[in-house]
Short mmCIF file of C-alpha atoms in Angstrom, two decimals:
data_model
loop_
_atom_site.label_atom_id
_atom_site.label_comp_id
_atom_site.label_asym_id
_atom_site.label_seq_id
_atom_site.Cartn_x
_atom_site.Cartn_y
_atom_site.Cartn_z
CA UNK A 151 -35.30 -8.10 -7.15
CA UNK A 152 -37.95 -5.48 -7.34
CA UNK A 153 -37.35 -1.83 -6.78
CA UNK A 154 -34.03 -2.21 -5.02
CA UNK A 155 -32.52 -3.13 -8.38
CA UNK A 156 -32.65 0.52 -9.36
CA UNK A 157 -29.83 1.29 -6.94
CA UNK A 158 -27.69 -0.71 -9.33
CA UNK A 159 -27.55 2.25 -11.72
CA UNK A 160 -26.32 4.68 -9.09
CA UNK A 161 -23.91 2.10 -7.77
CA UNK A 162 -22.37 1.51 -11.21
CA UNK A 163 -22.26 5.26 -11.76
CA UNK A 164 -20.38 5.94 -8.55
CA UNK A 165 -17.91 3.11 -9.00
CA UNK A 166 -17.27 4.31 -12.55
CA UNK A 167 -16.50 7.84 -11.34
CA UNK A 168 -14.30 6.54 -8.53
CA UNK A 169 -12.31 4.58 -11.10
CA UNK A 170 -11.86 7.47 -13.53
CA UNK A 171 -10.90 9.68 -10.59
CA UNK A 172 -8.24 7.17 -9.57
CA UNK A 173 -6.84 7.11 -13.10
CA UNK A 174 -6.72 10.92 -13.14
CA UNK A 175 -4.89 10.90 -9.79
CA UNK A 176 -2.35 8.52 -11.33
CA UNK A 177 -1.87 10.59 -14.49
CA UNK A 178 -1.75 13.82 -12.48
CA UNK A 179 0.85 12.34 -10.15
CA UNK A 180 3.12 11.20 -12.98
CA UNK A 181 2.80 14.50 -14.80
CA UNK A 182 3.49 16.46 -11.62
CA UNK A 183 6.74 14.59 -11.03
CA UNK A 184 7.75 15.09 -14.64
CA UNK A 185 6.81 18.74 -15.03
CA UNK A 186 6.79 20.09 -11.46
CA UNK A 187 3.82 22.25 -12.41
CA UNK A 188 1.21 23.22 -9.80
CA UNK A 189 -1.62 22.48 -12.24
CA UNK A 190 -1.03 18.73 -12.15
CA UNK A 191 -0.88 18.73 -8.38
CA UNK A 192 -4.21 20.56 -8.20
CA UNK A 193 -5.68 18.12 -10.69
CA UNK A 194 -4.53 15.08 -8.73
CA UNK A 195 -5.73 16.49 -5.42
CA UNK A 196 -9.15 17.54 -6.74
CA UNK A 197 -9.63 14.21 -8.42
CA UNK A 198 -8.71 12.40 -5.20
CA UNK A 199 -11.24 14.43 -3.24
CA UNK A 200 -13.99 13.56 -5.66
CA UNK A 201 -12.75 9.97 -5.67
CA UNK A 202 -13.06 9.59 -1.89
CA UNK A 203 -16.60 10.83 -2.04
CA UNK A 204 -17.66 8.55 -4.85
CA UNK A 205 -15.97 5.45 -3.55
CA UNK A 206 -17.72 6.02 -0.21
CA UNK A 207 -21.01 6.33 -2.10
CA UNK A 208 -20.17 3.15 -3.97
CA UNK A 209 -19.71 1.21 -0.76
CA UNK A 210 -22.86 2.67 0.77
CA UNK A 211 -25.06 2.05 -2.29
CA UNK A 212 -23.56 -1.41 -2.67
CA UNK A 213 -24.35 -2.19 0.95
CA UNK A 214 -27.92 -0.97 0.63
CA UNK A 215 -28.37 -3.15 -2.43
CA UNK A 216 -26.67 -6.14 -0.82
CA UNK A 217 -28.81 -6.43 2.30
CA UNK A 218 -32.10 -7.37 0.65
CA UNK A 219 -30.49 -9.28 -2.18
CA UNK A 220 -27.63 -11.20 -0.53
CA UNK A 221 -28.95 -11.03 3.01
CA UNK A 222 -25.84 -9.37 4.37
CA UNK A 223 -24.44 -5.82 4.50
CA UNK A 224 -20.95 -6.91 3.61
CA UNK A 225 -18.91 -9.80 2.29
CA UNK A 226 -15.25 -10.27 1.56
CA UNK A 227 -15.43 -11.26 -2.07
CA UNK A 228 -12.71 -9.90 -4.43
CA UNK A 229 -14.70 -6.97 -5.83
CA UNK A 230 -15.78 -5.67 -2.45
CA UNK A 231 -12.38 -6.21 -0.89
CA UNK A 232 -10.70 -4.31 -3.72
CA UNK A 233 -13.29 -1.52 -3.48
CA UNK A 234 -12.68 -1.24 0.23
CA UNK A 235 -8.90 -1.11 -0.27
CA UNK A 236 -9.38 1.58 -2.91
CA UNK A 237 -11.33 3.56 -0.33
CA UNK A 238 -8.49 3.14 2.13
CA UNK A 239 -5.90 4.20 -0.46
CA UNK A 240 -7.87 7.38 -1.17
CA UNK A 241 -8.17 8.16 2.54
CA UNK A 242 -4.45 7.52 3.12
CA UNK A 243 -3.67 9.83 0.17
CA UNK A 244 -5.66 12.58 1.89
CA UNK A 245 -4.01 11.90 5.26
CA UNK A 246 -0.60 12.10 3.60
CA UNK A 247 -1.49 15.42 2.02
CA UNK A 248 -2.63 16.87 5.31
CA UNK A 249 0.49 15.91 7.25
CA UNK A 250 3.10 16.58 4.64
CA UNK A 251 3.77 20.21 5.51
CA UNK A 252 4.68 22.73 2.88
CA UNK A 253 3.19 22.88 -0.61
CA UNK A 254 6.03 21.57 -2.68
CA UNK A 255 6.83 18.64 -0.44
CA UNK A 256 3.18 17.76 -0.07
CA UNK A 257 2.71 17.69 -3.82
CA UNK A 258 5.78 15.52 -4.36
CA UNK A 259 4.95 12.99 -1.67
CA UNK A 260 1.31 12.78 -2.68
CA UNK A 261 2.35 12.23 -6.29
CA UNK A 262 4.66 9.39 -5.28
CA UNK A 263 1.93 7.75 -3.23
CA UNK A 264 -0.59 8.25 -6.01
CA UNK A 265 1.62 6.31 -8.39
CA UNK A 266 2.39 3.51 -5.93
CA UNK A 267 -1.28 3.16 -5.00
CA UNK A 268 -2.37 2.91 -8.63
CA UNK A 269 0.23 0.23 -9.40
CA UNK A 270 -0.86 -1.64 -6.30
CA UNK A 271 -4.59 -1.91 -6.87
CA UNK A 272 -4.60 -4.53 -9.67
CA UNK A 273 -2.34 -6.72 -7.51
CA UNK A 274 -4.72 -6.25 -4.60
CA UNK A 275 -7.57 -7.48 -6.79
CA UNK A 276 -5.64 -10.55 -7.91
CA UNK A 277 -4.55 -11.38 -4.38
CA UNK A 278 -8.08 -10.88 -3.07
CA UNK A 279 -9.07 -13.73 -5.34
CA UNK A 280 -6.48 -15.90 -3.57
CA UNK A 281 -8.04 -15.28 -0.21
CA UNK A 282 -11.07 -16.95 1.31
CA UNK A 283 -10.69 -19.93 -0.94
CA UNK A 284 -12.81 -20.14 -4.04
CA UNK A 285 -16.04 -18.44 -3.09
CA UNK A 286 -18.82 -18.34 -5.64
CA UNK A 287 -17.82 -15.46 -7.79
CA UNK A 288 -20.85 -13.29 -7.51
CA UNK A 289 -20.18 -11.05 -10.43
CA UNK A 290 -22.62 -8.49 -9.17
CA UNK A 291 -26.05 -7.24 -9.95
CA UNK A 292 -25.53 -7.73 -13.65
CA UNK A 293 -25.03 -11.47 -13.44
CA UNK A 294 -25.55 -13.13 -16.76
CA UNK A 295 -27.48 -11.37 -19.44
CA UNK A 296 -28.66 -7.82 -19.05
CA UNK A 297 -31.97 -6.82 -20.45
CA UNK A 298 -31.40 -4.45 -23.42
CA UNK A 299 -33.58 -1.80 -21.78
CA UNK A 300 -31.44 -1.98 -18.66
CA UNK A 301 -28.37 -1.65 -20.87
CA UNK A 302 -29.65 1.61 -22.27
CA UNK A 303 -30.43 2.92 -18.81
CA UNK A 304 -26.97 1.89 -17.66
CA UNK A 305 -25.23 3.60 -20.57
CA UNK A 306 -27.16 6.80 -20.00
CA UNK A 307 -26.27 6.63 -16.31
CA UNK A 308 -22.58 6.20 -17.03
CA UNK A 309 -22.52 9.10 -19.46
CA UNK A 310 -24.40 11.27 -16.96
CA UNK A 311 -22.00 10.38 -14.15
CA UNK A 312 -19.00 11.05 -16.37
CA UNK A 313 -20.32 14.52 -17.14
CA UNK A 314 -20.96 15.03 -13.43
CA UNK A 315 -17.38 14.06 -12.68
CA UNK A 316 -15.96 16.45 -15.27
CA UNK A 317 -18.12 19.24 -13.88
CA UNK A 318 -17.13 18.59 -10.26
CA UNK A 319 -13.48 18.28 -11.23
CA UNK A 320 -13.49 21.56 -13.13
CA UNK A 321 -15.20 23.35 -10.22
CA UNK A 322 -12.78 21.93 -7.68
CA UNK A 323 -9.72 22.76 -9.77
CA UNK A 324 -11.02 26.31 -10.22
CA UNK A 325 -11.51 26.68 -6.47
CA UNK A 326 -7.91 25.60 -5.84
CA UNK A 327 -6.63 28.00 -8.48
CA UNK A 328 -8.59 30.82 -6.85
CA UNK A 329 -7.12 29.88 -3.49
CA UNK A 330 -3.66 30.14 -5.01
CA UNK A 331 -4.42 33.58 -6.46
CA UNK A 332 -5.75 34.79 -3.12
CA UNK A 333 -2.67 33.48 -1.34
CA UNK A 334 -0.33 35.27 -3.72
CA UNK A 335 -2.37 38.48 -3.46
CA UNK A 336 -2.17 38.27 0.30
CA UNK A 337 1.57 37.92 0.29
CA UNK A 338 1.90 40.77 -2.20
CA UNK A 339 -0.38 42.92 -0.06
CA UNK A 340 1.65 42.11 3.02
CA UNK A 341 4.76 43.39 1.30
CA UNK B 293 27.66 -1.18 -7.96
CA UNK B 294 30.46 -0.44 -5.55
CA UNK B 295 28.53 2.61 -4.39
CA UNK B 296 25.56 0.48 -3.42
CA UNK B 297 27.75 -1.76 -1.31
CA UNK B 298 29.39 1.28 0.25
CA UNK B 299 26.01 2.44 1.50
CA UNK B 300 25.08 -1.04 2.71
CA UNK B 301 28.43 -1.35 4.46
CA UNK B 302 27.93 2.01 6.18
CA UNK B 303 24.55 0.93 7.50
CA UNK B 304 25.91 -2.38 8.73
CA UNK B 305 28.83 -0.73 10.55
CA UNK B 306 26.43 1.77 12.15
CA UNK B 307 24.21 -1.07 13.26
CA UNK B 308 27.08 -3.13 14.61
CA UNK B 309 28.05 -0.19 16.78
CA UNK B 310 24.62 0.61 18.17
CA UNK B 311 22.75 -2.65 17.61
CA UNK B 312 19.55 -0.69 17.98
CA UNK B 313 17.70 -1.85 14.89
CA UNK B 314 18.03 -5.59 15.26
CA UNK B 315 17.45 -5.61 19.00
CA UNK B 316 14.34 -3.46 18.86
CA UNK B 317 12.89 -5.39 15.92
CA UNK B 318 13.64 -8.73 17.53
CA UNK B 319 12.15 -7.72 20.88
CA UNK B 320 9.03 -6.46 19.18
CA UNK B 321 8.68 -9.66 17.15
CA UNK B 322 9.04 -11.81 20.26
CA UNK B 323 6.47 -9.72 22.10
CA UNK B 324 4.04 -10.18 19.22
CA UNK B 325 4.51 -13.94 19.40
CA UNK B 326 3.88 -13.85 23.15
CA UNK B 327 0.74 -11.77 22.78
CA UNK B 328 -0.62 -14.11 20.14
CA UNK B 329 0.23 -17.05 22.35
CA UNK B 330 -1.85 -15.59 25.14
CA UNK B 331 -4.60 -14.23 22.94
CA UNK B 332 -5.25 -17.48 21.13
CA UNK B 333 -5.32 -19.48 24.33
CA UNK B 334 -3.68 -22.22 22.49
CA UNK B 335 -5.29 -25.30 21.09
CA UNK B 336 -3.02 -27.20 18.74
CA UNK B 337 -5.30 -27.13 15.73
CA UNK B 338 -5.81 -23.40 16.07
CA UNK B 339 -2.07 -22.90 16.07
CA UNK B 340 -1.50 -25.00 13.01
CA UNK B 341 -4.19 -22.97 11.34
CA UNK B 342 -2.95 -19.58 12.52
CA UNK B 343 0.82 -20.16 12.31
CA UNK B 344 1.42 -18.59 8.88
CA UNK B 345 -0.65 -15.54 9.82
CA UNK B 346 1.08 -15.04 13.19
CA UNK B 347 4.47 -15.46 11.57
CA UNK B 348 3.83 -12.84 8.89
CA UNK B 349 2.17 -10.41 11.28
CA UNK B 350 5.22 -10.48 13.50
CA UNK B 351 7.57 -10.16 10.50
CA UNK B 352 5.69 -7.20 9.02
CA UNK B 353 5.13 -5.27 12.23
CA UNK B 354 8.69 -5.76 13.42
CA UNK B 355 9.94 -4.98 9.92
CA UNK B 356 8.04 -1.70 9.79
CA UNK B 357 9.69 -0.70 13.04
CA UNK B 358 13.11 -1.25 11.57
CA UNK B 359 12.26 0.48 8.30
CA UNK B 360 11.12 3.66 9.97
CA UNK B 361 14.10 3.74 12.35
CA UNK B 362 16.49 3.24 9.49
CA UNK B 363 15.68 6.60 7.93
CA UNK B 364 15.12 8.32 11.24
CA UNK B 365 18.73 7.52 12.09
CA UNK B 366 19.82 9.22 8.89
CA UNK B 367 17.80 12.28 9.79
CA UNK B 368 19.17 12.54 13.30
CA UNK B 369 22.79 12.64 12.32
CA UNK B 370 21.86 14.67 9.29
CA UNK B 371 23.84 12.13 7.37
CA UNK B 372 21.25 12.35 4.62
CA UNK B 373 22.99 15.55 3.55
CA UNK B 374 26.25 13.64 3.32
CA UNK B 375 24.60 11.01 1.17
CA UNK B 376 23.14 13.59 -1.15
CA UNK B 377 26.43 15.42 -1.53
CA UNK B 378 28.19 12.38 -2.92
CA UNK B 379 27.97 12.16 -6.72
CA UNK B 380 25.85 9.07 -6.49
CA UNK B 381 22.81 8.35 -8.61
CA UNK B 382 19.74 8.58 -6.35
CA UNK B 383 18.60 5.16 -7.50
CA UNK B 384 21.79 3.67 -6.07
CA UNK B 385 20.98 5.26 -2.71
CA UNK B 386 17.63 3.49 -2.90
CA UNK B 387 19.23 0.12 -3.56
CA UNK B 388 21.80 0.69 -0.85
CA UNK B 389 19.17 1.52 1.77
CA UNK B 390 16.89 -1.24 0.58
CA UNK B 391 19.52 -3.95 0.73
CA UNK B 392 20.63 -2.74 4.15
CA UNK B 393 17.05 -2.84 5.45
CA UNK B 394 16.55 -6.24 3.84
CA UNK B 395 19.58 -7.66 5.62
CA UNK B 396 18.45 -6.43 9.03
CA UNK B 397 14.89 -7.66 8.64
CA UNK B 398 16.07 -11.05 7.37
CA UNK B 399 18.38 -11.41 10.37
CA UNK B 400 15.45 -10.78 12.69
CA UNK B 401 13.29 -13.26 10.79
CA UNK B 402 15.97 -15.96 10.96
CA UNK B 403 16.11 -15.46 14.72
CA UNK B 404 12.34 -15.47 15.09
CA UNK B 405 11.73 -18.80 13.40
CA UNK B 406 13.37 -21.06 16.00
CA UNK B 407 11.63 -19.01 18.70
CA UNK B 408 8.33 -19.56 16.96
CA UNK B 409 8.97 -23.30 16.88
CA UNK B 410 9.75 -23.10 20.59
CA UNK B 411 6.73 -21.06 21.69
CA UNK B 412 4.16 -22.69 19.50
CA UNK B 413 5.49 -26.23 19.45
CA UNK B 414 5.03 -26.22 15.72
CA UNK B 415 7.59 -27.75 13.41
CA UNK B 416 8.56 -25.17 10.80
CA UNK B 417 11.69 -26.97 9.69
CA UNK B 418 10.04 -29.69 7.67
CA UNK B 419 10.26 -27.86 4.39
CA UNK B 420 12.95 -25.34 5.22
CA UNK B 421 14.20 -24.48 1.74
CA UNK B 422 10.79 -23.62 0.31
CA UNK B 423 9.93 -21.76 3.49
CA UNK B 424 13.11 -19.72 3.25
CA UNK B 425 12.39 -18.84 -0.35
CA UNK B 426 8.91 -17.58 0.45
CA UNK B 427 10.11 -15.63 3.45
CA UNK B 428 12.81 -13.96 1.37
CA UNK B 429 10.40 -13.09 -1.46
CA UNK B 430 7.79 -11.77 0.92
CA UNK B 431 10.32 -9.71 2.87
CA UNK B 432 11.69 -8.22 -0.34
CA UNK B 433 8.09 -7.27 -1.10
CA UNK B 434 7.46 -5.12 1.91
CA UNK B 435 11.02 -3.84 2.30
CA UNK B 436 11.11 -2.60 -1.29
CA UNK B 437 8.08 -0.31 -1.01
CA UNK B 438 8.77 0.23 2.67
CA UNK B 439 12.14 1.84 1.98
CA UNK B 440 10.51 4.31 -0.40
CA UNK B 441 7.55 5.07 1.86
CA UNK B 442 9.63 5.40 5.03
CA UNK B 443 11.70 8.09 3.31
CA UNK B 444 8.42 9.94 2.77
CA UNK B 445 7.04 9.29 6.24
CA UNK B 446 10.11 10.63 8.05
CA UNK B 447 9.67 13.99 6.36
CA UNK B 448 6.11 14.58 7.49
CA UNK B 449 4.57 15.88 10.69
CA UNK B 450 3.65 12.40 11.88
CA UNK B 451 7.12 11.00 11.13
CA UNK B 452 7.49 7.27 11.80
CA UNK B 453 3.83 6.88 12.76
CA UNK B 454 2.80 7.51 9.17
CA UNK B 455 4.74 4.58 7.77
CA UNK B 456 2.32 1.80 8.82
CA UNK B 457 -0.56 3.90 7.49
CA UNK B 458 1.14 4.27 4.13
CA UNK B 459 2.63 0.81 3.92
CA UNK B 460 0.03 -1.68 5.09
CA UNK B 461 -2.61 -1.09 2.41
CA UNK B 462 0.05 -1.31 -0.27
CA UNK B 463 1.52 -4.61 0.91
CA UNK B 464 -1.78 -6.46 1.12
CA UNK B 465 -0.89 -8.57 -1.95
CA UNK B 466 2.41 -9.55 -0.28
CA UNK B 467 0.75 -10.61 2.95
CA UNK B 468 -2.07 -12.45 1.20
CA UNK B 469 0.19 -14.46 -1.07
CA UNK B 470 2.95 -15.06 1.50
CA UNK B 471 0.53 -16.37 4.09
CA UNK B 472 -1.16 -18.60 1.52
CA UNK B 473 2.17 -19.99 0.32
CA UNK B 474 3.49 -20.46 3.87
CA UNK B 475 0.33 -22.34 4.82
CA UNK B 476 0.69 -24.54 1.77
CA UNK B 477 4.33 -25.29 2.57
CA UNK B 478 3.57 -26.13 6.19
CA UNK B 479 1.01 -28.64 4.96
CA UNK B 480 3.81 -30.38 3.15
CA UNK B 481 3.29 -29.22 -0.41
CA UNK B 482 6.33 -28.11 -2.36
CA UNK B 483 6.40 -24.91 -4.33
CA UNK B 484 4.81 -25.12 -7.71
CA UNK B 485 5.96 -22.37 -10.03
CA UNK B 486 2.59 -22.06 -11.67
CA UNK B 487 1.00 -21.30 -8.30
CA UNK B 488 -0.90 -18.06 -8.68
CA UNK B 489 0.07 -16.86 -5.22
CA UNK B 490 3.74 -17.23 -6.14
CA UNK B 491 3.15 -15.33 -9.38
CA UNK B 492 1.50 -12.50 -7.49
CA UNK B 493 4.37 -12.35 -5.01
CA UNK B 494 7.10 -12.34 -7.65
CA UNK B 495 5.23 -9.80 -9.81
CA UNK B 496 4.80 -7.57 -6.79
CA UNK B 497 8.51 -7.76 -5.99
CA UNK B 498 9.59 -6.92 -9.53
CA UNK B 499 7.06 -4.13 -10.09
CA UNK B 500 7.68 -2.41 -6.81
CA UNK B 501 11.45 -2.68 -6.74
CA UNK B 502 11.46 -1.08 -10.19
CA UNK B 503 8.88 1.59 -9.34
CA UNK B 504 10.47 2.48 -6.00
CA UNK B 505 13.95 2.69 -7.51
CA UNK B 506 12.76 5.06 -10.21
CA UNK B 507 10.61 7.26 -7.96
CA UNK B 508 13.03 7.38 -5.04
CA UNK B 509 14.86 10.49 -6.23
CA UNK B 510 11.67 12.54 -5.87
CA UNK B 511 11.43 11.65 -2.24
CA UNK B 512 14.81 12.77 -0.99
CA UNK B 513 14.73 16.23 0.44
CA UNK B 514 17.43 18.64 -0.49
CA UNK B 515 16.79 20.75 2.59
#
């Protein structure tokens, strides 16, 4: 494969982050509906924002890798289809948030959609395998055995990306909290 | 249980008076069939190949129309307030609305099938019992989540327009498995209960009826 193989590490990193982000959106959504606390809403929203970014990066890096290796930018195999649907679910989540009006309603509706979307994705993956007949299941860059040195590089990458995710999440949550404080100061000042 | 049927009955009476849901859904479904007829420029093999897809596209698109109108009607008369005032468990409201929607969509689908046979000269009646089962399971699939999501969509800035955006990604497993099963039935195979497509469809129905019923109370606005 040559040098293009190195994209594999970034690609696995981004898809890993997109997945954790999706799980956090799910947990945040459930907790918001149970506790009605603004913190969980902020957490879910921030995680979704990061998730959109990283799933987009996943698709882009995957495409870049695919062209020289598979000869095509895109294919409809189960993994890619599911990744694409995950991207769509993230985007729809953001659209829902932007059209839902006031804070409390927006948080509730987004939480509901977050839960539904998370429950849906495994079924999407299974049904994607039903479609297009039985195409050769190209597992992905990993294929069969992975060289132990590559395994180490991969593990380091995943740990690094996880730390990156935690950092971005914390920053984003802090920004939202600051926005809230400013908003409440403004309304106090106006009084 | 009686409360569920009370809600269903109310919706049916409303519909019998105005007939707006079934007529608009049916018209839309027919128009979709016509457009596909023209667009595919009809060779017989193409039709045989595309029939399940065309059928489910017209069912889903027409169904979404009915789903969004169903809650919009509640909003217009402000009857949602009336519903919320009754000492009824919110989950029962969900089941009431869902069953009502299901009935209307199924009526439209029953009417569409003979029309499909007419327009496309394609015999759908060969395996009618299996076909009916799949259509019912698939419809339950998108109506179950659709009822929940349309309650959300109505209360946003985009209103009904948001429902397709919310619903279509979620019901991909329903469409994929229903189309696959319909195609298999039209080829003459009977339904095998170990068929993975059938398992996906049934799992989807169970999971999403349960999830929607539980979450529904968070979606109803008290305002």
